[in-house]
Coordinates of C-alpha atoms and ligand atoms in Angstrom, one line a residue:
M1 CA 0.0 0.0 0.0
T2 CA 1.4 3.4 -1.0
K3 CA 0.5 5.8 1.8
R4 CA -0.8 9.2 0.8
R5 CA 1.4 12.0 1.9
V6 CA -0.4 14.4 4.2
A7 CA 0.2 17.9 5.5
I8 CA -1.7 19.3 8.4
L9 CA -2.2 23.1 8.6
I10 CA -2.7 24.5 12.1
S11 CA -2.8 27.8 13.9
G12 CA -3.1 26.7 17.5
R13 CA -3.0 23.9 20.1
G14 CA -3.4 21.1 17.5
S15 CA -5.4 18.6 19.3
N16 CA -7.0 17.4 16.1
M17 CA -3.6 17.3 14.5
A18 CA -2.4 15.1 17.4
A19 CA -5.4 12.7 16.8
L20 CA -4.5 12.5 13.1
I21 CA -0.8 11.8 13.9
Q22 CA -1.8 9.1 16.4
A23 CA -4.2 7.4 14.0
A24 CA -1.6 7.5 11.2
N25 CA 0.8 5.5 13.4
A26 CA -1.3 2.4 12.7
P27 CA 0.5 0.3 10.1
D28 CA -2.7 -0.2 8.0
F29 CA -3.5 3.6 8.0
P30 CA -3.6 4.7 4.3
A31 CA -1.9 8.0 5.0
E32 CA 1.3 9.3 6.6
I33 CA 1.7 12.7 8.2
V34 CA 4.8 14.2 6.7
L35 CA 4.4 17.8 7.5
V36 CA 2.7 20.1 10.0
M37 CA 2.6 23.7 8.9
S38 CA 1.5 26.7 10.9
N39 CA 0.9 30.3 10.0
I40 CA 1.5 31.3 13.7
A41 CA 5.0 31.1 15.1
G42 CA 5.0 29.2 18.4
A43 CA 1.6 27.6 17.8
G44 CA 1.3 24.9 20.5
G45 CA 0.7 22.2 18.0
L46 CA 4.2 22.7 16.4
E47 CA 5.8 21.5 19.6
S48 CA 3.8 18.3 19.9
A49 CA 4.3 17.6 16.2
R50 CA 8.1 17.8 16.6
A51 CA 7.8 15.6 19.7
A52 CA 6.1 13.0 17.5
G53 CA 8.9 13.2 15.1
I54 CA 7.0 15.1 12.4
E55 CA 8.7 17.8 10.3
T56 CA 7.3 21.3 10.9
A57 CA 7.3 24.5 9.0
T58 CA 6.1 28.0 10.0
I59 CA 5.1 30.4 7.4
E60 CA 3.7 33.5 9.2
S61 CA 0.8 35.0 7.5
K62 CA 1.1 38.4 9.2
P63 CA 4.0 39.8 7.2
F64 CA 2.0 39.2 4.0
G65 CA -0.7 41.6 5.3
R66 CA -3.6 41.5 2.9
D67 CA -1.8 39.7 0.1
R68 CA -3.4 36.4 0.9
E69 CA -2.2 34.8 -2.4
A70 CA 1.4 35.7 -1.7
F71 CA 1.2 33.9 1.6
E72 CA -0.5 31.0 0.0
R73 CA 2.1 30.8 -2.7
A74 CA 4.7 30.4 0.0
M75 CA 2.7 27.6 1.6
Q76 CA 2.2 26.0 -1.8
D77 CA 5.9 25.9 -2.4
E78 CA 6.4 24.1 0.9
L79 CA 3.7 21.7 0.2
L80 CA 5.1 20.9 -3.3
K81 CA 8.6 20.5 -1.8
H82 CA 7.2 17.8 0.4
K83 CA 5.3 16.1 -2.4
I84 CA 2.0 16.4 -0.4
D85 CA -1.0 14.5 -1.7
L86 CA -3.6 15.6 0.8
V87 CA -4.0 18.7 3.1
C88 CA -5.9 18.6 6.4
L89 CA -6.9 21.9 7.9
A90 CA -7.0 21.5 11.7
G91 CA -7.8 24.8 13.4
F92 CA -6.2 26.8 10.6
L93 CA -7.4 30.3 11.2
R94 CA -6.9 31.8 7.7
L95 CA -9.4 32.3 5.0
L96 CA -8.2 30.7 1.8
T97 CA -8.4 32.2 -1.7
P98 CA -10.2 30.4 -4.5
W99 CA -6.8 30.1 -6.1
F100 CA -5.3 28.0 -3.2
V101 CA -8.5 26.0 -2.8
Q102 CA -8.4 25.2 -6.6
Q103 CA -4.8 23.8 -6.2
W104 CA -6.2 21.3 -3.7
D105 CA -9.6 20.6 -5.2
G106 CA -10.9 17.3 -3.8
R107 CA -7.6 16.9 -1.9
M108 CA -8.1 19.3 1.1
I109 CA -10.4 18.6 4.0
N110 CA -11.4 20.6 7.1
I111 CA -13.0 19.9 10.5
H112 CA -15.7 22.3 11.7
P113 CA -17.2 22.2 15.3
A114 CA -20.8 22.0 14.3
L115 CA -23.2 19.9 12.3
L116 CA -23.0 21.7 8.9
P117 CA -24.7 23.3 7.2
S118 CA -25.8 24.7 10.6
Y119 CA -23.5 27.1 12.4
R120 CA -20.9 27.9 9.8
G121 CA -18.4 30.4 11.0
L122 CA -17.2 31.2 14.6
H123 CA -18.6 30.6 18.1
T124 CA -20.6 27.6 17.1
H125 CA -21.1 26.2 20.6
E126 CA -22.4 29.6 21.9
R127 CA -24.8 29.9 19.0
A128 CA -26.0 26.3 19.4
L129 CA -26.7 26.9 23.1
A130 CA -28.5 30.2 22.4
D131 CA -30.7 28.4 19.9
G132 CA -31.4 25.6 22.4
V133 CA -30.7 22.8 20.0
K134 CA -30.7 19.4 21.6
I135 CA -28.2 17.8 19.3
H136 CA -24.9 19.4 18.2
G137 CA -21.6 18.0 16.8
A138 CA -18.8 18.2 14.3
T139 CA -18.3 17.8 10.6
V140 CA -15.3 16.8 8.4
H141 CA -15.8 18.1 4.8
F142 CA -14.0 18.7 1.6
V143 CA -12.9 22.4 1.2
I144 CA -14.5 24.5 -1.4
P145 CA -14.1 28.3 -1.9
D146 CA -17.1 29.0 0.4
V147 CA -16.1 28.9 4.0
D148 CA -17.4 26.0 6.1
A149 CA -19.1 24.4 3.2
G150 CA -18.3 21.6 0.8
P151 CA -19.1 17.9 0.5
I152 CA -19.6 16.3 3.9
I153 CA -17.4 13.3 4.6
V154 CA -18.2 12.4 8.2
Q155 CA -20.4 13.9 11.0
G156 CA -20.5 13.1 14.7
A157 CA -23.3 14.2 17.0
V158 CA -23.5 14.7 20.8
T159 CA -26.4 15.5 23.0
V160 CA -26.7 19.1 24.4
H161 CA -27.3 19.2 28.2
D162 CA -29.5 21.8 29.8
N163 CA -26.6 22.9 32.1
D164 CA -24.0 23.0 29.3
T165 CA -21.7 26.0 28.9
A166 CA -19.9 26.6 25.6
E167 CA -16.9 25.0 27.4
T168 CA -18.5 21.8 28.5
L169 CA -20.3 21.4 25.2
G170 CA -17.2 22.2 23.2
A171 CA -15.2 19.6 25.2
R172 CA -17.9 17.0 24.3
V173 CA -17.8 18.0 20.7
L174 CA -13.9 17.9 20.7
Q175 CA -13.9 14.3 21.8
V176 CA -16.1 13.5 18.7
E177 CA -13.8 15.6 16.5
H178 CA -10.8 13.4 17.5
R179 CA -12.8 10.3 16.4
I180 CA -14.2 11.6 13.1
Y181 CA -11.2 13.4 11.7
P182 CA -9.0 10.2 11.5
Q183 CA -11.9 8.3 10.1
A184 CA -12.5 10.9 7.4
L185 CA -8.8 11.0 6.5
R186 CA -8.8 7.2 6.3
M187 CA -11.8 7.3 3.9
V188 CA -10.3 10.0 1.7
A189 CA -6.8 8.6 1.6
S190 CA -8.0 5.1 0.7
G191 CA -10.3 6.4 -2.0
Q192 CA -13.4 5.2 -0.1
A193 CA -14.9 8.7 -0.1
S194 CA -15.6 10.4 -3.4
I195 CA -17.7 13.3 -4.6
H196 CA -20.6 12.8 -6.9
G197 CA -22.7 15.7 -8.0
G198 CA -21.3 17.9 -5.2
V199 CA -22.1 15.2 -2.5
C200 CA -19.6 12.9 -0.9
K201 CA -20.5 9.2 -0.9
S202 CA -18.7 6.3 0.8
T203 CA -18.1 3.1 -1.1
T204 CA -17.6 0.9 1.9
A205 CA -19.0 2.4 5.1
T206 CA -22.3 0.9 6.2
A207 CA -24.7 3.3 7.8
S208 CA -25.4 2.5 11.4
E209 CA -29.1 2.4 12.4
K210 CA -28.4 4.1 15.7
T211 CA -30.7 6.9 16.6
L212 CA -29.8 9.7 18.9
I213 CA -32.7 11.3 20.7
S214 CA -32.2 14.2 23.0
P215 CA -33.5 14.6 25.7
S216 CA -34.3 11.0 26.2
F217 CA -36.2 9.5 29.2
Ligands
LIG301 C1 -11.5 22.6 16.5 O1 -12.6 22.9 17.3 C2 -11.8 22.5 15.1 O2 -13.1 22.0 14.9 C3 -11.8 24.0 14.6 O3 -10.8 24.6 15.3 C4 -10.5 23.8 16.5 C5 -9.1 23.4 16.5 O4 -8.7 22.8 17.7 N1 -11.7 24.1 13.2 P1 -7.4 22.0 17.8 O5 -6.3 23.0 17.5 O6 -7.4 20.9 16.8 O7 -7.3 21.5 19.2

């Protein structure tokens, strides 16, 4: 099996990155993490990536100011240098231009802390609580030029408790993120997930019949 070469792009603590690195340690995992790249110098995740023996790169976005494409061209050079096949965004806090997204069309995935298409954008847990939804979760999706949109690969749901705060709810969702991101990468890297008519279908996964009802008595 030739493993797909993966770069993870981060801006912060990198807990999803760590989950991907750990999953990719399994011999049968169809992808290897060869590069972790950050747009923020000193992002916490860089340290843990290095501790895991993964090569890191920092390309600060700030000096590029509004010239997003120049920043992305610098990232692109680094990605090409490492012969990257797939890009995983994991808490990467930069909007991407259509140019960059096009370079990685069908080969770049992102994790978002909400059940898309609900709660695109920021502060997803606060907004879910304000709406009083009873089920919330996380989504891994292919990246398209629109932010927090694109064919959905995997979703994971959690119940919302009456006494939840954004922190407690966010922590519950994060646990799910750490499960679904490795699963989604496995599906994409092995070719089990593919896009048909703008929608992602899985060739092998069998849908579970489990139902989540919230609240339940
Ligand atoms: C996660 O909640 C992810 O869904 C969002 O940014 C956060 C990153 O957290 N895109 P971490 O750096 O992976 O811990």
